[in-house]
C-alpha atoms as a printed R data frame, in Angstrom:
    type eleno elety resid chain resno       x      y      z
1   ATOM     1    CA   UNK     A     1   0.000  0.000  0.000
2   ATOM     2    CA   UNK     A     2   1.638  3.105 -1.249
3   ATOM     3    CA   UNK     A     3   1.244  6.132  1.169
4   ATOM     4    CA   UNK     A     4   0.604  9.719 -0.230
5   ATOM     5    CA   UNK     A     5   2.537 11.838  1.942
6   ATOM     6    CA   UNK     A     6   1.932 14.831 -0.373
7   ATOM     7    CA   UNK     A     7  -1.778 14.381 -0.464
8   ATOM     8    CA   UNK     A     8  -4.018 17.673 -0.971
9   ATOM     9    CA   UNK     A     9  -7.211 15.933 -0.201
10  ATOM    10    CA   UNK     A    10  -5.449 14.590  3.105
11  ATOM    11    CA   UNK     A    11  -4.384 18.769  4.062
12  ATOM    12    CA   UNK     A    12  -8.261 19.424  3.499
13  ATOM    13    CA   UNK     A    13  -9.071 16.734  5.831
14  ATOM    14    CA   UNK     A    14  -6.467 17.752  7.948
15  ATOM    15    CA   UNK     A    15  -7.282 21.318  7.871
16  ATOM    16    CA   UNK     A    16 -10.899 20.817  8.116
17  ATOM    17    CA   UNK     A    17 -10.502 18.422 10.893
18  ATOM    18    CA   UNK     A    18  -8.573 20.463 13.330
19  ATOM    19    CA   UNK     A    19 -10.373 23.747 13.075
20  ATOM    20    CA   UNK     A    20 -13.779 21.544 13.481
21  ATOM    21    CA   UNK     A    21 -11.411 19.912 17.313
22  ATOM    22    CA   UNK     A    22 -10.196 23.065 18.181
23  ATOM    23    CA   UNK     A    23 -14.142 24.955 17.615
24  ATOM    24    CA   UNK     A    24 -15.548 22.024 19.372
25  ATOM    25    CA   UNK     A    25 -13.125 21.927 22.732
26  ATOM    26    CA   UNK     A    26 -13.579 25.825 22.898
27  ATOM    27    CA   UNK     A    27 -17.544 25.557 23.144
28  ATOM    28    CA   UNK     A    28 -16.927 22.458 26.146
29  ATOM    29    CA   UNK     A    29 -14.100 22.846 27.835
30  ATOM    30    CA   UNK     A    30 -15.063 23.610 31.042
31  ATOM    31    CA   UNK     A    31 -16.029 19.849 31.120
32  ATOM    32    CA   UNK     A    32 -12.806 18.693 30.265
33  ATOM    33    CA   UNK     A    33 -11.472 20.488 33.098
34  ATOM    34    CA   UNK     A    34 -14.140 19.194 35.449
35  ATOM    35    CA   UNK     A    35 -12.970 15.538 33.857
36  ATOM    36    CA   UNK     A    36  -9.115 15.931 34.732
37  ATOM    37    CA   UNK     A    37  -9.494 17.528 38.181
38  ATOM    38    CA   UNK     A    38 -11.542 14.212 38.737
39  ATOM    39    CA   UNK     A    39  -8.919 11.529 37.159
40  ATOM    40    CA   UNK     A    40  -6.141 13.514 38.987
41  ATOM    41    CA   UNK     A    41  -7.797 14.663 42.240
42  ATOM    42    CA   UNK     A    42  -8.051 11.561 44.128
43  ATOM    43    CA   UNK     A    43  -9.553 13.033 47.034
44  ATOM    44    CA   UNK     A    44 -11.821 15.333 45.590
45  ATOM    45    CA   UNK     A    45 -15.569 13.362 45.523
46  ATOM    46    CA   UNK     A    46 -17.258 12.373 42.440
47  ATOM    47    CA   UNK     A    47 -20.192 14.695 41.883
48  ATOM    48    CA   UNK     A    48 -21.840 15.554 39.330
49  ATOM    49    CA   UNK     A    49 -19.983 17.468 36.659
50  ATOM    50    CA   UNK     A    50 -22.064 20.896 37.249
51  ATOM    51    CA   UNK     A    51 -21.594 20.544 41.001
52  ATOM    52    CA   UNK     A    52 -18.238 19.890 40.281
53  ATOM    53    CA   UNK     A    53 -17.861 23.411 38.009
54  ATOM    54    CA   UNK     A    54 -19.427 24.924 40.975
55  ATOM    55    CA   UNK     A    55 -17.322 23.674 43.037
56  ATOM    56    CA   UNK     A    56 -13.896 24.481 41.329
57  ATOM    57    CA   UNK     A    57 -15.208 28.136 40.245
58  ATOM    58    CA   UNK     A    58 -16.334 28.625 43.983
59  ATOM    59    CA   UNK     A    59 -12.767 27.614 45.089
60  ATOM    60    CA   UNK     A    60 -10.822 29.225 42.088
61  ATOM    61    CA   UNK     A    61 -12.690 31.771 40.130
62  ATOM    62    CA   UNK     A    62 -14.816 31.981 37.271
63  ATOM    63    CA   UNK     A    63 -11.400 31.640 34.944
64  ATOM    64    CA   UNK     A    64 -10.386 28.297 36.454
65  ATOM    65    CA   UNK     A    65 -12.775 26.096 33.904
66  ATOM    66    CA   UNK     A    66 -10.602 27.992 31.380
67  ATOM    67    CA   UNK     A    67  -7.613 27.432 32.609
68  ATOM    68    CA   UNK     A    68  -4.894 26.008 30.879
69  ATOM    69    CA   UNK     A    69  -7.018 26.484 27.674
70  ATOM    70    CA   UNK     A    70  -4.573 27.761 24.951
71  ATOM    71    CA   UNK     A    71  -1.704 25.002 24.924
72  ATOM    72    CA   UNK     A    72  -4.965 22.372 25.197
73  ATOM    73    CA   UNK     A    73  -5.981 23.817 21.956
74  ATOM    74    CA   UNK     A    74  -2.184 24.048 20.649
75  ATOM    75    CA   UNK     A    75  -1.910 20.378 21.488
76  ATOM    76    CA   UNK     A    76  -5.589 19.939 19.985
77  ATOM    77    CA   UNK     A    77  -4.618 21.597 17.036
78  ATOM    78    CA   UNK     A    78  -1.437 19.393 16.105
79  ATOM    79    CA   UNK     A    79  -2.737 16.513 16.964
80  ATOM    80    CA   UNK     A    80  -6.202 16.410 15.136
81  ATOM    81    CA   UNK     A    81  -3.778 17.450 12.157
82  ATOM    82    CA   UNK     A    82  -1.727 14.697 12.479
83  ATOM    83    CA   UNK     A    83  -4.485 12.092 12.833
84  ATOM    84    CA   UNK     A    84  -6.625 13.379 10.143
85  ATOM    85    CA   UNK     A    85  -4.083 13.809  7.390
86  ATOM    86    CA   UNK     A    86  -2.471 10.265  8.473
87  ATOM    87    CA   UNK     A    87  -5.761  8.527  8.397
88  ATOM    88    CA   UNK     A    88  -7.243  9.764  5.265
89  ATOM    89    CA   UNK     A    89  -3.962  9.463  3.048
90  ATOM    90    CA   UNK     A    90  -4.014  6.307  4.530
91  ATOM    91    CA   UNK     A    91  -7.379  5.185  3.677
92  ATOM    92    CA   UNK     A    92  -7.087  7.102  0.467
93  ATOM    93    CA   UNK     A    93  -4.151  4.755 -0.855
94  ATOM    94    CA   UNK     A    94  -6.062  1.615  0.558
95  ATOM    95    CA   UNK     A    95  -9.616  2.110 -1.029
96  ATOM    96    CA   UNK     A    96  -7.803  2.662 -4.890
97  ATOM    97    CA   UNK     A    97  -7.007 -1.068 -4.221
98  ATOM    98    CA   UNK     A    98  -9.671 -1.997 -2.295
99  ATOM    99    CA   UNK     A    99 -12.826 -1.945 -0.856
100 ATOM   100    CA   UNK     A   100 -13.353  0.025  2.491
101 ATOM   101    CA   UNK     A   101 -14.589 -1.993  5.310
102 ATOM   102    CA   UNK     A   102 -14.656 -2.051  9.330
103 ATOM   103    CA   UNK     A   103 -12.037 -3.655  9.689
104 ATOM   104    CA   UNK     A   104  -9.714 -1.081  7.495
105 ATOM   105    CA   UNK     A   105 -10.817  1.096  8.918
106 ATOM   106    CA   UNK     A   106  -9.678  0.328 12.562
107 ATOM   107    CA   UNK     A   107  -6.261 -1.213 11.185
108 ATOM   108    CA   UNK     A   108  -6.195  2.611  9.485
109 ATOM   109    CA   UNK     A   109  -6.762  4.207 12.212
110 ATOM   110    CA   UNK     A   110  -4.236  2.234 14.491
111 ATOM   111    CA   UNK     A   111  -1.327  3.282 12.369
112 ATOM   112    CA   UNK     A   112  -2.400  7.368 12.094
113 ATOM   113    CA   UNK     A   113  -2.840  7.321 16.042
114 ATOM   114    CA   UNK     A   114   0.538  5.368 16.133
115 ATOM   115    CA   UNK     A   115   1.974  8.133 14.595
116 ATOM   116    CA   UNK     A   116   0.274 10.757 16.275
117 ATOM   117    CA   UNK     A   117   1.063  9.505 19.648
118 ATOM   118    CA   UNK     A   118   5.039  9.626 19.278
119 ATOM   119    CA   UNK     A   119   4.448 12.827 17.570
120 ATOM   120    CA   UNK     A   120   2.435 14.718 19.971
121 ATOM   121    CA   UNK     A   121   2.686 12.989 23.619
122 ATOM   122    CA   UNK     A   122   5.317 15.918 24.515
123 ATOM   123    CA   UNK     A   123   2.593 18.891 23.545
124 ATOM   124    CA   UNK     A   124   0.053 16.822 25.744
125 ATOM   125    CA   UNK     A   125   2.559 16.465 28.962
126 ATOM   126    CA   UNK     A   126   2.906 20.184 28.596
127 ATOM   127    CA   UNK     A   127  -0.489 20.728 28.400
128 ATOM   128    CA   UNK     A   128  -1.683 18.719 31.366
129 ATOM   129    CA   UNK     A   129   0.672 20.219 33.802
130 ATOM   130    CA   UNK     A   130   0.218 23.742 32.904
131 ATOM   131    CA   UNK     A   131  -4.027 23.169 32.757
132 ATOM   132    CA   UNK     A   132  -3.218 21.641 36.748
133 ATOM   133    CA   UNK     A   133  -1.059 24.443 37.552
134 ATOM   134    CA   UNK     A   134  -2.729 26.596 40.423
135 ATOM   135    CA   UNK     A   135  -5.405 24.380 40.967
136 ATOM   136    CA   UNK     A   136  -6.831 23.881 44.473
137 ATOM   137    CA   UNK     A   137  -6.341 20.249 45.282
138 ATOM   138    CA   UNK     A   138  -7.806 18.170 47.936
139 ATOM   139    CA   UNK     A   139  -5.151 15.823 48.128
140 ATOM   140    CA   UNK     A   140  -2.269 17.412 49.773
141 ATOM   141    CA   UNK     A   141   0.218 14.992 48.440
142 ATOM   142    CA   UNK     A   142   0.289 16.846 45.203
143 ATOM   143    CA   UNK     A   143   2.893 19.700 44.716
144 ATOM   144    CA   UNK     A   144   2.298 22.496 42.775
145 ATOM   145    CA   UNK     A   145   3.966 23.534 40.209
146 ATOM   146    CA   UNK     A   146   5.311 27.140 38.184
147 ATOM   147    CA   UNK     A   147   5.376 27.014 34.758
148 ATOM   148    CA   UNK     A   148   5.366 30.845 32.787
149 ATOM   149    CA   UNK     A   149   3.961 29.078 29.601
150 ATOM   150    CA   UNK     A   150   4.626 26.505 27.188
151 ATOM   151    CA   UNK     A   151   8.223 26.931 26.516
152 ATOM   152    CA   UNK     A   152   9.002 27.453 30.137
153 ATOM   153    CA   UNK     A   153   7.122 23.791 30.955
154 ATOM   154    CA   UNK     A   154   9.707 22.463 28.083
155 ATOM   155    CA   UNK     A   155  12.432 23.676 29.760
156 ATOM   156    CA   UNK     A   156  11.983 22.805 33.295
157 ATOM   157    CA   UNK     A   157  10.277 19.369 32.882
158 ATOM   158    CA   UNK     A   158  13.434 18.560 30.455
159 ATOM   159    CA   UNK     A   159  15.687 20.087 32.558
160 ATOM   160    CA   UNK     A   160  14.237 18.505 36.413
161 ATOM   161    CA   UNK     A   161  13.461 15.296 35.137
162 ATOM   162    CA   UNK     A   162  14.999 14.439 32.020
163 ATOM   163    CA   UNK     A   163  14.146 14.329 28.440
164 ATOM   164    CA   UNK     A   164  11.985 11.308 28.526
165 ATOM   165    CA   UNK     A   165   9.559 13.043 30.812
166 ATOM   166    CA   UNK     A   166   7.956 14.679 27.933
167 ATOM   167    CA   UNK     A   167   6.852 11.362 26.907
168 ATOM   168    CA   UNK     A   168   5.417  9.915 30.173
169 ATOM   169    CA   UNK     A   169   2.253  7.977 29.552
170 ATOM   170    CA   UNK     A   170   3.211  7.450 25.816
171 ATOM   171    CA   UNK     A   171   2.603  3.706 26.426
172 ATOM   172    CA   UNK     A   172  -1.253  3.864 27.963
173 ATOM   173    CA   UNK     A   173  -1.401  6.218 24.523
174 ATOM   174    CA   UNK     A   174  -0.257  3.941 22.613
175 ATOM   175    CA   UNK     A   175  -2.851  1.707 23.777
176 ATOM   176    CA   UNK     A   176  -5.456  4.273 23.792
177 ATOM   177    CA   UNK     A   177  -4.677  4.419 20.077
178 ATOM   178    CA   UNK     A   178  -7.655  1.954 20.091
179 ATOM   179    CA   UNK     A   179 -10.491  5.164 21.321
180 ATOM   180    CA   UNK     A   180 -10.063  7.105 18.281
181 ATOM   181    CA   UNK     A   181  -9.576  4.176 15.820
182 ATOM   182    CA   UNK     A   182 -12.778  2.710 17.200
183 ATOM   183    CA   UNK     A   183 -14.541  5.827 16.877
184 ATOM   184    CA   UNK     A   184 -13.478  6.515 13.326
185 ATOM   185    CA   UNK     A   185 -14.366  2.839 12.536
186 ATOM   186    CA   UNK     A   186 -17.984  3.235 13.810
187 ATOM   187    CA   UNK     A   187 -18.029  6.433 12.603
188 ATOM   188    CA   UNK     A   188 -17.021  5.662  9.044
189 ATOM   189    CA   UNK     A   189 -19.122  2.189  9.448
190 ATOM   190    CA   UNK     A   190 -22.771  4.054 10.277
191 ATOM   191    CA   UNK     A   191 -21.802  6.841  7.976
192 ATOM   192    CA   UNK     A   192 -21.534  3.782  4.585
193 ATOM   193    CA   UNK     A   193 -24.966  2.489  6.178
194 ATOM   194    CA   UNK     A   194 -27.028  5.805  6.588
195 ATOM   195    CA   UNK     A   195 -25.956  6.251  2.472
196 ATOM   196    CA   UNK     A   196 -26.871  2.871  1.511
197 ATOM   197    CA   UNK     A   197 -24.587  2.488 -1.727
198 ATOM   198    CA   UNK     A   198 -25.636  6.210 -2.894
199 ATOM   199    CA   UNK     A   199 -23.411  9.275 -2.815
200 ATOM   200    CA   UNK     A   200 -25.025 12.239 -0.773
201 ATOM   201    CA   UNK     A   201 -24.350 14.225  1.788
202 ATOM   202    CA   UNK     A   202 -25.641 13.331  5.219
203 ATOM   203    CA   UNK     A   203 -27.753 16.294  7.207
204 ATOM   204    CA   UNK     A   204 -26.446 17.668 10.110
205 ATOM   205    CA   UNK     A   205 -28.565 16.295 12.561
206 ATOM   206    CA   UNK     A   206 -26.730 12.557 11.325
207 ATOM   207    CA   UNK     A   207 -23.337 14.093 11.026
208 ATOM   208    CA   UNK     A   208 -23.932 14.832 14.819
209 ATOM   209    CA   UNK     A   209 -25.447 11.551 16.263
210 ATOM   210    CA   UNK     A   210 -22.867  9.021 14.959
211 ATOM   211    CA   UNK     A   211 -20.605 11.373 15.707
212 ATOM   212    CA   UNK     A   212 -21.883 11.172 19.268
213 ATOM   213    CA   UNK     A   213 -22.582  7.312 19.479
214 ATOM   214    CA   UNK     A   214 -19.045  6.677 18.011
215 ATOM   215    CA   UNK     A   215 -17.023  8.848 20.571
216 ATOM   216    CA   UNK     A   216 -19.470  7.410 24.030
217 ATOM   217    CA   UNK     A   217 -18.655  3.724 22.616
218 ATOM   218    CA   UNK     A   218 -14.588  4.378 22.219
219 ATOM   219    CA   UNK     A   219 -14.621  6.178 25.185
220 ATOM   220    CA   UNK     A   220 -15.847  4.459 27.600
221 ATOM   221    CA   UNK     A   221 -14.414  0.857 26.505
222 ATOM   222    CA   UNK     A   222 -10.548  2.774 27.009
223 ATOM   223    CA   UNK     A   223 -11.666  5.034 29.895
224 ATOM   224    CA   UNK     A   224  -9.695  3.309 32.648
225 ATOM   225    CA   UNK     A   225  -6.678  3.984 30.352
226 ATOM   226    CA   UNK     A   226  -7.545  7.174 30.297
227 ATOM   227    CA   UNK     A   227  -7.286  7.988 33.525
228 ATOM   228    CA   UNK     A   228  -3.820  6.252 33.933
229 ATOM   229    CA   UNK     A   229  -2.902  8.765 30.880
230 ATOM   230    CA   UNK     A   230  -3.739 11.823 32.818
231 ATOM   231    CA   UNK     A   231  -2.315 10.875 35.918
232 ATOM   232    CA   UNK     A   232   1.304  9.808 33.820
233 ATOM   233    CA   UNK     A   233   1.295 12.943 32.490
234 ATOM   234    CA   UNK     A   234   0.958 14.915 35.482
235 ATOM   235    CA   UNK     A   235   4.085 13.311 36.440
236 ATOM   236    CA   UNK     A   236   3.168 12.756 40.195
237 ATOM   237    CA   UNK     A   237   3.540  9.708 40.693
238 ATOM   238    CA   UNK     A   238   5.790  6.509 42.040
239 ATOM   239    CA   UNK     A   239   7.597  5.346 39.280
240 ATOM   240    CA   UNK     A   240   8.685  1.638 39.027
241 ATOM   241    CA   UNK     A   241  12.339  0.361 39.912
242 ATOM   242    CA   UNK     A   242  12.433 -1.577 36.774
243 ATOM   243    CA   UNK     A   243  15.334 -1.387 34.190
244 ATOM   244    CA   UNK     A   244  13.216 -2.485 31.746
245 ATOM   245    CA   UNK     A   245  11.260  0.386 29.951
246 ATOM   246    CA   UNK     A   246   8.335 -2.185 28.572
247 ATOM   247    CA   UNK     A   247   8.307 -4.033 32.263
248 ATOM   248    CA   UNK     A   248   8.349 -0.470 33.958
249 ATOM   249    CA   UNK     A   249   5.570  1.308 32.088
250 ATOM   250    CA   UNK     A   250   3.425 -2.366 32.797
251 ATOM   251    CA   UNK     A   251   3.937 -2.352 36.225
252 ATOM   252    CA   UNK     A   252   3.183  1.358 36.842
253 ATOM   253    CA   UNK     A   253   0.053  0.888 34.898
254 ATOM   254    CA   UNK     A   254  -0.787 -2.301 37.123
255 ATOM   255    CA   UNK     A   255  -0.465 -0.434 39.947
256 ATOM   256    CA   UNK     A   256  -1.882  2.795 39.402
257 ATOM   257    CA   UNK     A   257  -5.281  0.772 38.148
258 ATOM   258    CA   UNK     A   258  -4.673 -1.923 41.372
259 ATOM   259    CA   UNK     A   259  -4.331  1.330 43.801
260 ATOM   260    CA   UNK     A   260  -7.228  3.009 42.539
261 ATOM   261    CA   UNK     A   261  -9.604 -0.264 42.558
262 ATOM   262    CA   UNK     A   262  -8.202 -0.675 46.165
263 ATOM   263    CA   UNK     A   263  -8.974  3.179 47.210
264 ATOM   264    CA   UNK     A   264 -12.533  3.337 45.375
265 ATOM   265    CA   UNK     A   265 -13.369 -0.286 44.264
266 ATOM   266    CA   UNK     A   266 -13.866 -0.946 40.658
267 ATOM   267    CA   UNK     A   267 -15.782  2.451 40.001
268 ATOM   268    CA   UNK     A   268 -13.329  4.261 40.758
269 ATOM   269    CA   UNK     A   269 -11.729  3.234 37.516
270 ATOM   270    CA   UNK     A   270 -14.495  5.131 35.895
271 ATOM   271    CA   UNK     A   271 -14.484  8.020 38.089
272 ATOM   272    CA   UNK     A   272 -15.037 10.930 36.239
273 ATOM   273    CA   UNK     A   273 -16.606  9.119 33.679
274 ATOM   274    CA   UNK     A   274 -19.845 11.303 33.590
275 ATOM   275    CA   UNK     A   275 -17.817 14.308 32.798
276 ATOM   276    CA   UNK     A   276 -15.420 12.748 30.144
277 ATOM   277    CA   UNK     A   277 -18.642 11.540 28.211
278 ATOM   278    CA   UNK     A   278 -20.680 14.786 28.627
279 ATOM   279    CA   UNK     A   279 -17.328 16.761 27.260
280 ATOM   280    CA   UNK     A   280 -15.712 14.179 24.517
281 ATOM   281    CA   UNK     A   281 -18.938 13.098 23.282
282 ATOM   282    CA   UNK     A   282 -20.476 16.925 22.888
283 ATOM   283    CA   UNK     A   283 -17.265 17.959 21.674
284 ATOM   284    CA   UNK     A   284 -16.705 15.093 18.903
285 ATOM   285    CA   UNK     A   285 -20.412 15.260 17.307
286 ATOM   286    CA   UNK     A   286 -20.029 19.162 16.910
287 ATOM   287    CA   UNK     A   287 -15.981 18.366 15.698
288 ATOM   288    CA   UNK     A   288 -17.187 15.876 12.973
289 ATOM   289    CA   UNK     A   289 -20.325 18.215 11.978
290 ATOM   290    CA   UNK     A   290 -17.956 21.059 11.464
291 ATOM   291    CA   UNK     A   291 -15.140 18.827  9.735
292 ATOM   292    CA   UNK     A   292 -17.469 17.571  7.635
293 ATOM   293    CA   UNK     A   293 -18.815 20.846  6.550
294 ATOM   294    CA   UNK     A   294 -15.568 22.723  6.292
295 ATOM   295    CA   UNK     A   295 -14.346 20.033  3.976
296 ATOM   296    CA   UNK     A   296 -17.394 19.260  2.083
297 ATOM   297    CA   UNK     A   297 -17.617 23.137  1.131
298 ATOM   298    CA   UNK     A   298 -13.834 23.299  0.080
299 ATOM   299    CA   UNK     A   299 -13.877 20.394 -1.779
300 ATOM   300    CA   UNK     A   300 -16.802 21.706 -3.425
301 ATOM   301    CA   UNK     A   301 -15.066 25.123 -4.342
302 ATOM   302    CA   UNK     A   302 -12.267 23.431 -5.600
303 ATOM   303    CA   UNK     A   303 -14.461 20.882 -7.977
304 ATOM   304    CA   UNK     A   304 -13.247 18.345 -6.056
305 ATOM   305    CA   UNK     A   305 -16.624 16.483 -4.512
306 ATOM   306    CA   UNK     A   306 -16.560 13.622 -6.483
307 ATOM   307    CA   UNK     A   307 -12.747 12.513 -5.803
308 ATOM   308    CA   UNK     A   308 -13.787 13.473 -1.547
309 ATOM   309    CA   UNK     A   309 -16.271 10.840 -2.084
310 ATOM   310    CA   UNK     A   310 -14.602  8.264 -3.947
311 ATOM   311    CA   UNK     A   311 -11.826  8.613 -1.155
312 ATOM   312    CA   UNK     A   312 -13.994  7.256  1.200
């Protein structure tokens, strides 16, 4: 399978894709925030995700659901790039060869967020610590942290803890390549059986459903892993003794998801859940409605519909 790096349908989808992620995360990203205090906060009590807003704007200000907000959409930004361009270049070289299925799709999908994981992971470290920084925490264990902005965050994590910091939790990512390559396989899946065979355009109102049903199924099959992801990047945390890389990032895994089955039984490995499902799945029906329409309309000002379509 040949791979089209210089692809300008794949820039289109790439485009299209991360100005739809970036919109999207801007309109509900006060739940995201509400989501990591609750992976990260250990101590701080599962409500419900307004009470939870409440809470952290009662404690913190009416800026604090905002916090952090520009190098999340940096990171946003790159990454959504990244994925989109990877997986429809991808699946554009596949379906000239063959027919587009389920199962190509997830395989497709596996390789872009492959790619986008050793790409990115340092942009999402960054972003994690400096959306934490100046939180109120209930557990006192965690230390706070001083970061002037993005390049600063580069500089001291690299500096204080090495360069392979800026890649902590890259191996829960690289499982949790699975969340988005499910989603994008359901989502391609419902999107072949809502045309039936025949070419159109899907309303809106479609666009945004299996948009939504894709993103609550992915996420909450990987959302343990998720959790385990945010608290890796956050960096505060015992590492394991183990020389070997592969054995150490198993065992730290292991026992962060042992520790917090132990503290909240098994739950607790969905704590937070409510939140992450409210924000990812809002935020990924109104991301693929406006990625669809941003690249539907510049394909079609370019007189490029029908090869969009046949790239599908």
């Amino acid at each position: 399978m040949s791979f089209e790096v210089l692809s300008y349908e794949g820039l289109v989808h790439a485009v299209s894709g991360a100005m739809g992620s970036v919109t999207a995360m801007t309109v509900f990203f006060p739940l995201d925030t509400a989501r990591l205090r609750l992976q990260v906060d250990e101590k701080r009590k599962a409500a419900s995700t307004l009470a939870i807003l409440a809470e952290i704007i009662k404690e913190e200000g009416l800026r604090a659901p905002y916090r952090g907000w520009f190098p999340v959409i940096c990171s946003l930004c790159c990454s959504n790039f990244v994925y989109f361009y990877c997986f429809h270049s991808l699946k554009a070289s596949w379906v000239k060869r063959h027919k587009s299925a389920p199962h190509t799709d997830l395989l497709v999908g596996i390789a872009a967020g492959v790619v986008n994981v050793l790409v990115t992971t340092p942009l999402w470290v960054v972003n994690t610590r400096l959306k934490l920084q100046g939180s109120k925490f209930h557990n006192t264990d965690i230390h706070p942290t001083y970061y002037r902005g993005i390049l600063d965050a580069f500089v001291q994590i690299t500096r204080d803890e090495g360069v392979g910091a800026l890649w902590n939790g890259t191996f829960p990512s690289l499982l949790l390549v699975l969340n988005p390559a499910i989603q994008f396989m359901i989502y391609e899946g419902l999107k072949r059986q809502l045309k039936k065979g025949v070419p159109r355009e899907l309303a809106s109102i479609e666009v945004f459903m299996i948009g939504a049903v894709a993103k609550a199924v992915a996420t909450t099959v990987t959302y343990p892993l998720q959790t385990v992801q945010s608290i890796l990047r956050f960096g505060q945390f015992n590492k394991s003794t183990s020389k070997s890389t592969l054995l150490s990032s198993l065992m730290t895994i292991k026992c962060l998801l042992v520790n917090r089955v132990r503290k909240f039984g098994m739950l607790g490995l969905f704590k937070g859940l409510e939140a992450k499902l409210m924000q990812t799945v809002l935020t990924a029906a109104l991301m693929f409605l406006l990625y669809e329409k941003i690249a539907s309309c510049t394909f079609r000002v370019m007189g490029l519909r029908n090869h969009q379509r046949n790239a599908r």
